[in-house]
mmCIF file of C-alpha atoms in Angstrom:
data_model
loop_
_atom_site.group_PDB
_atom_site.id
_atom_site.type_symbol
_atom_site.label_atom_id
_atom_site.label_comp_id
_atom_site.label_asym_id
_atom_site.label_seq_id
_atom_site.Cartn_x
_atom_site.Cartn_y
_atom_site.Cartn_z
ATOM 1 C CA MET A 249 10.996 1.269 -48.632
ATOM 2 C CA PRO A 250 12.522 0.069 -45.330
ATOM 3 C CA ILE A 251 10.116 -1.037 -42.646
ATOM 4 C CA THR A 252 10.394 1.058 -39.483
ATOM 5 C CA ALA A 253 9.845 -0.779 -36.253
ATOM 6 C CA PRO A 254 7.185 0.763 -34.028
ATOM 7 C CA PRO A 255 8.460 2.571 -30.928
ATOM 8 C CA PRO A 256 8.453 0.477 -27.767
ATOM 9 C CA SER A 257 5.303 0.663 -25.671
ATOM 10 C CA PRO A 258 5.565 2.528 -22.353
ATOM 11 C CA ALA A 259 4.290 -0.707 -20.819
ATOM 12 C CA ASP A 260 7.621 -2.277 -21.775
ATOM 13 C CA ASP A 261 9.777 0.677 -20.702
ATOM 14 C CA PRO A 262 9.943 0.821 -16.872
ATOM 15 C CA GLY A 263 11.407 4.321 -16.980
ATOM 16 C CA HIS A 264 8.630 5.865 -19.086
ATOM 17 C CA PRO A 265 6.268 8.227 -17.194
ATOM 18 C CA ARG A 266 3.293 6.282 -18.543
ATOM 19 C CA HIS A 267 4.693 2.898 -17.632
ATOM 20 C CA PRO A 268 2.529 2.457 -14.491
ATOM 21 C CA ALA A 269 -0.673 3.269 -16.377
ATOM 22 C CA GLU A 270 -0.013 0.989 -19.336
ATOM 23 C CA ALA A 271 1.680 -1.865 -17.491
ATOM 24 C CA ALA A 272 -0.992 -1.924 -14.773
ATOM 25 C CA ALA A 273 -3.756 -2.044 -17.379
ATOM 26 C CA ARG A 274 -2.164 -5.149 -18.925
ATOM 27 C CA ALA A 275 -2.046 -7.079 -15.628
ATOM 28 C CA ASP A 276 -4.780 -9.729 -15.604
ATOM 29 C CA GLY A 277 -4.372 -10.646 -11.933
ATOM 30 C CA LEU A 278 -2.672 -9.550 -8.729
ATOM 31 C CA THR A 279 0.229 -11.939 -9.176
ATOM 32 C CA ALA A 280 1.044 -10.333 -12.519
ATOM 33 C CA LEU A 281 0.518 -6.847 -11.091
ATOM 34 C CA ASP A 282 2.782 -7.472 -8.093
ATOM 35 C CA ARG A 283 5.486 -8.835 -10.394
ATOM 36 C CA VAL A 284 5.498 -5.960 -12.881
ATOM 37 C CA VAL A 285 5.311 -3.180 -10.273
ATOM 38 C CA THR A 286 8.662 -4.212 -8.786
ATOM 39 C CA GLY A 287 10.453 -3.205 -11.991
ATOM 40 C CA CYS A 288 8.991 0.308 -12.255
ATOM 41 C CA ARG A 289 11.429 3.234 -12.654
ATOM 42 C CA ALA A 290 8.959 5.930 -13.693
ATOM 43 C CA CYS A 291 9.859 8.484 -10.973
ATOM 44 C CA PRO A 292 13.555 9.439 -11.221
ATOM 45 C CA ARG A 293 13.770 11.110 -7.806
ATOM 46 C CA LEU A 294 12.316 8.070 -6.057
ATOM 47 C CA VAL A 295 14.515 5.649 -7.980
ATOM 48 C CA GLU A 296 17.616 7.633 -7.032
ATOM 49 C CA TRP A 297 16.604 7.826 -3.375
ATOM 50 C CA ARG A 298 15.642 4.182 -2.895
ATOM 51 C CA GLU A 299 18.882 3.005 -4.523
ATOM 52 C CA GLU A 300 21.107 5.527 -2.725
ATOM 53 C CA THR A 301 19.566 4.449 0.587
ATOM 54 C CA ALA A 302 20.374 0.834 -0.260
ATOM 55 C CA ARG A 303 23.993 1.731 -1.021
ATOM 56 C CA THR A 304 24.668 3.810 2.071
ATOM 57 C CA LYS A 305 22.429 1.738 4.406
ATOM 58 C CA ARG A 306 21.894 2.349 8.076
ATOM 59 C CA ARG A 307 24.575 1.111 10.458
ATOM 60 C CA ALA A 308 22.198 -1.384 12.092
ATOM 61 C CA TYR A 309 21.472 -2.933 8.679
ATOM 62 C CA ARG A 310 24.892 -2.881 7.065
ATOM 63 C CA ASP A 311 24.736 -6.666 6.518
ATOM 64 C CA TRP A 312 21.382 -6.500 4.740
ATOM 65 C CA ASP A 313 20.949 -6.762 0.988
ATOM 66 C CA TYR A 314 18.309 -4.063 0.556
ATOM 67 C CA TRP A 315 15.262 -4.706 -1.633
ATOM 68 C CA ALA A 316 15.614 -1.205 -3.196
ATOM 69 C CA ARG A 317 12.696 -1.642 -5.607
ATOM 70 C CA PRO A 318 9.024 -0.713 -5.625
ATOM 71 C CA VAL A 319 7.150 -2.662 -2.962
ATOM 72 C CA PRO A 320 4.026 -4.579 -4.041
ATOM 73 C CA GLY A 321 0.936 -5.139 -1.951
ATOM 74 C CA PHE A 322 0.889 -8.027 0.485
ATOM 75 C CA GLY A 323 -1.944 -10.418 1.309
ATOM 76 C CA PRO A 324 -4.396 -12.740 -0.444
ATOM 77 C CA PRO A 325 -5.832 -11.572 -3.778
ATOM 78 C CA ASP A 326 -9.397 -12.295 -2.637
ATOM 79 C CA ALA A 327 -9.166 -10.349 0.635
ATOM 80 C CA PRO A 328 -12.374 -8.532 1.642
ATOM 81 C CA LEU A 329 -10.403 -6.058 3.793
ATOM 82 C CA VAL A 330 -7.676 -3.755 2.435
ATOM 83 C CA LEU A 331 -5.422 -1.519 4.540
ATOM 84 C CA VAL A 332 -3.754 1.404 2.749
ATOM 85 C CA GLY A 333 -0.716 3.280 4.048
ATOM 86 C CA LEU A 334 1.489 5.990 2.536
ATOM 87 C CA ALA A 335 4.748 4.697 1.034
ATOM 88 C CA PRO A 336 7.607 2.330 1.943
ATOM 89 C CA ALA A 337 10.039 3.474 4.618
ATOM 90 C CA ALA A 338 13.631 3.933 3.421
ATOM 91 C CA HIS A 339 15.064 1.424 5.914
ATOM 92 C CA GLY A 340 11.823 -0.488 6.408
ATOM 93 C CA ALA A 341 10.023 -1.909 3.367
ATOM 94 C CA ASN A 342 12.718 -0.545 1.038
ATOM 95 C CA ARG A 343 15.083 -2.837 2.933
ATOM 96 C CA THR A 344 12.866 -5.850 3.605
ATOM 97 C CA GLY A 345 10.759 -5.976 0.443
ATOM 98 C CA ARG A 346 7.451 -6.165 2.309
ATOM 99 C CA ILE A 347 5.084 -3.336 3.035
ATOM 100 C CA PHE A 348 5.034 -2.111 6.658
ATOM 101 C CA THR A 349 7.955 -4.355 7.546
ATOM 102 C CA GLY A 350 11.173 -3.403 9.333
ATOM 103 C CA ASP A 351 9.987 -0.326 11.234
ATOM 104 C CA PRO A 352 7.911 0.445 14.357
ATOM 105 C CA SER A 353 4.768 1.209 12.337
ATOM 106 C CA GLY A 354 4.769 -2.275 10.875
ATOM 107 C CA ASP A 355 5.633 -3.891 14.204
ATOM 108 C CA LEU A 356 2.433 -2.478 15.691
ATOM 109 C CA LEU A 357 0.268 -3.196 12.661
ATOM 110 C CA TYR A 358 1.221 -6.851 12.245
ATOM 111 C CA ALA A 359 1.068 -7.518 15.990
ATOM 112 C CA THR A 360 -2.468 -6.119 16.027
ATOM 113 C CA LEU A 361 -3.529 -8.194 13.029
ATOM 114 C CA HIS A 362 -2.178 -11.311 14.743
ATOM 115 C CA ASP A 363 -3.982 -10.386 17.957
ATOM 116 C CA LEU A 364 -7.224 -10.249 15.931
ATOM 117 C CA GLY A 365 -6.549 -13.624 14.307
ATOM 118 C CA LEU A 366 -5.893 -12.041 10.907
ATOM 119 C CA ALA A 367 -2.214 -13.082 10.651
ATOM 120 C CA ASN A 368 -0.437 -16.344 11.429
ATOM 121 C CA ARG A 369 2.165 -14.654 13.634
ATOM 122 C CA PRO A 370 2.832 -11.220 15.163
ATOM 123 C CA HIS A 371 6.154 -10.426 13.498
ATOM 124 C CA SER A 372 6.966 -9.475 9.905
ATOM 125 C CA VAL A 373 10.664 -9.772 9.132
ATOM 126 C CA ARG A 374 11.099 -9.638 5.372
ATOM 127 C CA HIS A 375 9.652 -10.654 2.026
ATOM 128 C CA GLY A 376 9.296 -14.435 1.865
ATOM 129 C CA ASP A 377 9.583 -15.160 5.594
ATOM 130 C CA GLY A 378 6.407 -17.272 5.753
ATOM 131 C CA LEU A 379 4.062 -14.667 7.235
ATOM 132 C CA GLU A 380 0.447 -15.053 6.081
ATOM 133 C CA LEU A 381 -2.530 -12.724 6.334
ATOM 134 C CA TYR A 382 -6.093 -14.019 6.531
ATOM 135 C CA GLY A 383 -8.653 -12.006 4.590
ATOM 136 C CA VAL A 384 -6.511 -8.860 4.660
ATOM 137 C CA ARG A 385 -4.331 -7.212 2.029
ATOM 138 C CA ILE A 386 -2.039 -4.253 2.728
ATOM 139 C CA THR A 387 -0.943 -1.799 0.057
ATOM 140 C CA ASP A 388 0.325 1.743 -0.560
ATOM 141 C CA PRO A 389 -0.604 4.487 -3.036
ATOM 142 C CA VAL A 390 3.138 5.177 -3.555
ATOM 143 C CA ARG A 391 5.341 2.108 -4.070
ATOM 144 C CA CYS A 392 8.861 3.574 -3.662
ATOM 145 C CA ALA A 393 10.434 5.070 -0.556
ATOM 146 C CA PRO A 394 10.381 8.902 -0.859
ATOM 147 C CA PRO A 395 12.883 11.310 0.734
ATOM 148 C CA ASP A 396 11.607 12.519 4.119
ATOM 149 C CA ASN A 397 8.645 10.173 3.638
ATOM 150 C CA LYS A 398 7.046 12.850 1.440
ATOM 151 C CA PRO A 399 6.212 11.896 -2.146
ATOM 152 C CA SER A 400 5.397 14.762 -4.456
ATOM 153 C CA THR A 401 1.941 15.206 -5.931
ATOM 154 C CA ALA A 402 3.309 14.241 -9.355
ATOM 155 C CA GLU A 403 4.897 11.074 -7.940
ATOM 156 C CA ARG A 404 1.673 10.111 -6.205
ATOM 157 C CA ASP A 405 -0.289 10.606 -9.412
ATOM 158 C CA THR A 406 2.237 8.733 -11.572
ATOM 159 C CA CYS A 407 2.052 5.790 -9.147
ATOM 160 C CA ARG A 408 -1.759 5.829 -8.870
ATOM 161 C CA PRO A 409 -2.480 3.265 -11.631
ATOM 162 C CA TRP A 410 -0.883 0.480 -9.579
ATOM 163 C CA ILE A 411 -3.311 0.763 -6.662
ATOM 164 C CA THR A 412 -6.226 1.563 -8.967
ATOM 165 C CA ARG A 413 -5.677 -1.657 -10.879
ATOM 166 C CA GLU A 414 -5.195 -3.509 -7.599
ATOM 167 C CA LEU A 415 -8.644 -2.483 -6.384
ATOM 168 C CA GLN A 416 -10.197 -3.130 -9.789
ATOM 169 C CA LEU A 417 -8.910 -6.689 -9.673
ATOM 170 C CA MET A 418 -10.192 -7.086 -6.104
ATOM 171 C CA ARG A 419 -13.700 -5.762 -6.787
ATOM 172 C CA PRO A 420 -15.336 -9.213 -6.607
ATOM 173 C CA THR A 421 -14.290 -9.613 -2.958
ATOM 174 C CA VAL A 422 -13.211 -6.310 -1.372
ATOM 175 C CA ARG A 423 -15.822 -4.788 0.927
ATOM 176 C CA THR A 424 -13.915 -2.470 3.285
ATOM 177 C CA VAL A 425 -10.842 -0.275 2.847
ATOM 178 C CA VAL A 426 -9.070 1.387 5.771
ATOM 179 C CA ALA A 427 -7.014 4.505 5.026
ATOM 180 C CA LEU A 428 -4.120 4.709 7.481
ATOM 181 C CA GLY A 429 -3.635 8.465 7.625
ATOM 182 C CA GLY A 430 -4.806 11.549 5.790
ATOM 183 C CA PHE A 431 -2.446 11.034 2.855
ATOM 184 C CA ALA A 432 -3.915 7.592 2.188
ATOM 185 C CA TRP A 433 -7.470 8.948 2.491
ATOM 186 C CA GLN A 434 -6.882 11.726 -0.032
ATOM 187 C CA ALA A 435 -4.972 9.421 -2.375
ATOM 188 C CA LEU A 436 -7.773 6.833 -2.243
ATOM 189 C CA LEU A 437 -10.662 9.080 -3.263
ATOM 190 C CA PRO A 438 -9.730 9.297 -6.976
ATOM 191 C CA VAL A 439 -8.553 5.667 -6.861
ATOM 192 C CA VAL A 440 -11.883 4.237 -5.728
ATOM 193 C CA ALA A 441 -13.676 6.462 -8.230
ATOM 194 C CA ASP A 442 -11.504 5.120 -11.058
ATOM 195 C CA ALA A 443 -11.992 1.567 -9.757
ATOM 196 C CA GLY A 444 -15.770 1.799 -10.075
ATOM 197 C CA TRP A 445 -17.284 3.290 -6.909
ATOM 198 C CA GLN A 446 -19.075 6.621 -6.490
ATOM 199 C CA VAL A 447 -17.430 9.261 -4.293
ATOM 200 C CA PRO A 448 -19.898 11.813 -2.874
ATOM 201 C CA ARG A 449 -19.656 15.575 -3.261
ATOM 202 C CA PRO A 450 -18.425 17.309 -1.261
ATOM 203 C CA GLN A 451 -15.709 14.753 -0.728
ATOM 204 C CA PRO A 452 -15.690 13.042 2.680
ATOM 205 C CA VAL A 453 -13.193 14.396 5.196
ATOM 206 C CA PHE A 454 -10.549 12.250 6.888
ATOM 207 C CA GLY A 455 -10.580 11.593 10.594
ATOM 208 C CA HIS A 456 -10.007 8.680 12.926
ATOM 209 C CA ALA A 457 -13.087 6.433 12.651
ATOM 210 C CA ALA A 458 -14.392 8.450 9.679
ATOM 211 C CA LEU A 459 -16.770 6.259 7.700
ATOM 212 C CA VAL A 460 -18.366 6.531 4.273
ATOM 213 C CA ASP A 461 -20.197 3.970 2.152
ATOM 214 C CA LEU A 462 -19.494 4.183 -1.575
ATOM 215 C CA PRO A 463 -22.029 2.624 -3.960
ATOM 216 C CA ALA A 464 -20.741 0.839 -7.048
ATOM 217 C CA ARG A 465 -21.537 2.547 -10.340
ATOM 218 C CA ASP A 466 -22.461 -0.779 -11.946
ATOM 219 C CA GLY A 467 -24.835 -1.818 -9.182
ATOM 220 C CA GLY A 468 -22.316 -4.246 -7.642
ATOM 221 C CA PRO A 469 -21.295 -4.464 -3.985
ATOM 222 C CA PRO A 470 -20.627 -1.119 -2.251
ATOM 223 C CA LEU A 471 -17.316 -0.260 -0.644
ATOM 224 C CA ARG A 472 -16.965 0.956 2.938
ATOM 225 C CA LEU A 473 -14.113 3.454 3.418
ATOM 226 C CA ARG A 474 -12.856 3.976 6.953
ATOM 227 C CA GLY A 475 -10.251 6.369 8.322
ATOM 228 C CA CYS A 476 -7.631 5.503 10.926
ATOM 229 C CA TYR A 477 -4.748 7.548 12.266
ATOM 230 C CA HIS A 478 -1.497 6.291 10.801
ATOM 231 C CA VAL A 479 0.411 3.775 12.896
ATOM 232 C CA SER A 480 3.535 5.964 12.915
ATOM 233 C CA PRO A 481 5.579 6.526 16.085
ATOM 234 C CA ARG A 482 4.596 10.182 15.893
ATOM 235 C CA ASN A 483 0.987 9.177 16.581
ATOM 236 C CA THR A 484 1.575 6.226 18.894
ATOM 237 C CA ASN A 485 4.245 7.862 21.059
ATOM 238 C CA THR A 486 2.020 10.886 21.690
ATOM 239 C CA GLY A 487 -1.066 8.805 22.432
ATOM 240 C CA ARG A 488 -2.986 10.149 19.476
ATOM 241 C CA LEU A 489 -3.364 6.523 18.388
ATOM 242 C CA THR A 490 -3.340 3.867 21.091
ATOM 243 C CA THR A 491 -3.083 0.119 20.648
ATOM 244 C CA THR A 492 -6.667 -0.196 21.862
ATOM 245 C CA MET A 493 -7.905 2.391 19.343
ATOM 246 C CA LEU A 494 -6.168 0.573 16.509
ATOM 247 C CA ARG A 495 -7.388 -2.863 17.590
ATOM 248 C CA ASP A 496 -10.976 -1.661 17.961
ATOM 249 C CA LEU A 497 -11.027 0.058 14.596
ATOM 250 C CA LEU A 498 -9.459 -2.869 12.740
ATOM 251 C CA ARG A 499 -11.816 -5.303 14.480
ATOM 252 C CA ASP A 500 -14.839 -3.252 13.366
ATOM 253 C CA ALA A 501 -13.437 -2.924 9.843
ATOM 254 C CA ALA A 502 -12.854 -6.672 9.622
ATOM 255 C CA ARG A 503 -16.405 -7.401 10.754
ATOM 256 C CA SER A 504 -17.836 -4.944 8.234
ATOM 257 C CA ALA A 505 -15.857 -6.786 5.547
ATOM 258 C CA GLY A 506 -17.423 -10.096 6.565
ATOM 259 C CA LEU A 507 -14.476 -11.479 8.536
ATOM 260 C CA ASP A 508 -14.651 -12.947 12.027
ATOM 261 C CA PRO A 509 -11.811 -11.406 14.062
ATOM 262 C CA ARG A 510 -11.104 -12.311 17.654
#
């Protein structure tokens, strides 16, 4: 009787809907996780959009070779402070290969981190440009650029295992997580629950400077979740989020994580 080869594992098939869940579970460290996430093709709409954007480009970036892949987190694997956004921008991180890089949101965020002594310089240009963060890691719940900056609920949920595994691997050191915007806050609640912390009922509500302490289910260190208005031009241009508000919130978050910002 001929021997039939077993079907390939979804962990080895980047286009399988269960690829993020199975591939993330296999990752034994953040380096491995960051490497495998960049090959994911589990959400057809997002794959088509990120690659079409890279083909057509924006006039100002016609000489760029776009990244056009999922964007991994950025920052040291033992960071006690994690900042969480929404998703890569089509001509920002989808172009540069680094989260919050290549658009006004990132310009403000990295300049503020540098001002607080949490980055070695105020400008983030592209993946591999020598920028370093000190005690801070930045990540997204959705790793591919979505059309209109609006991932679907299904896309968010398919992508969730990447950030869940990220926080699981960071549990020994992470103490504070800042959700940049309501989308990040809502996306994080099931993530932190899956990663080992207890989320209260009713669920905490997002707001700027919202704060909730989440005990660990295994008796380990708790996690402090803080809310911050997103650093988008829509918020900064209207004054809903000022540079001072952002600096003050990130300074407090860094201190609560055990860092010593300026």
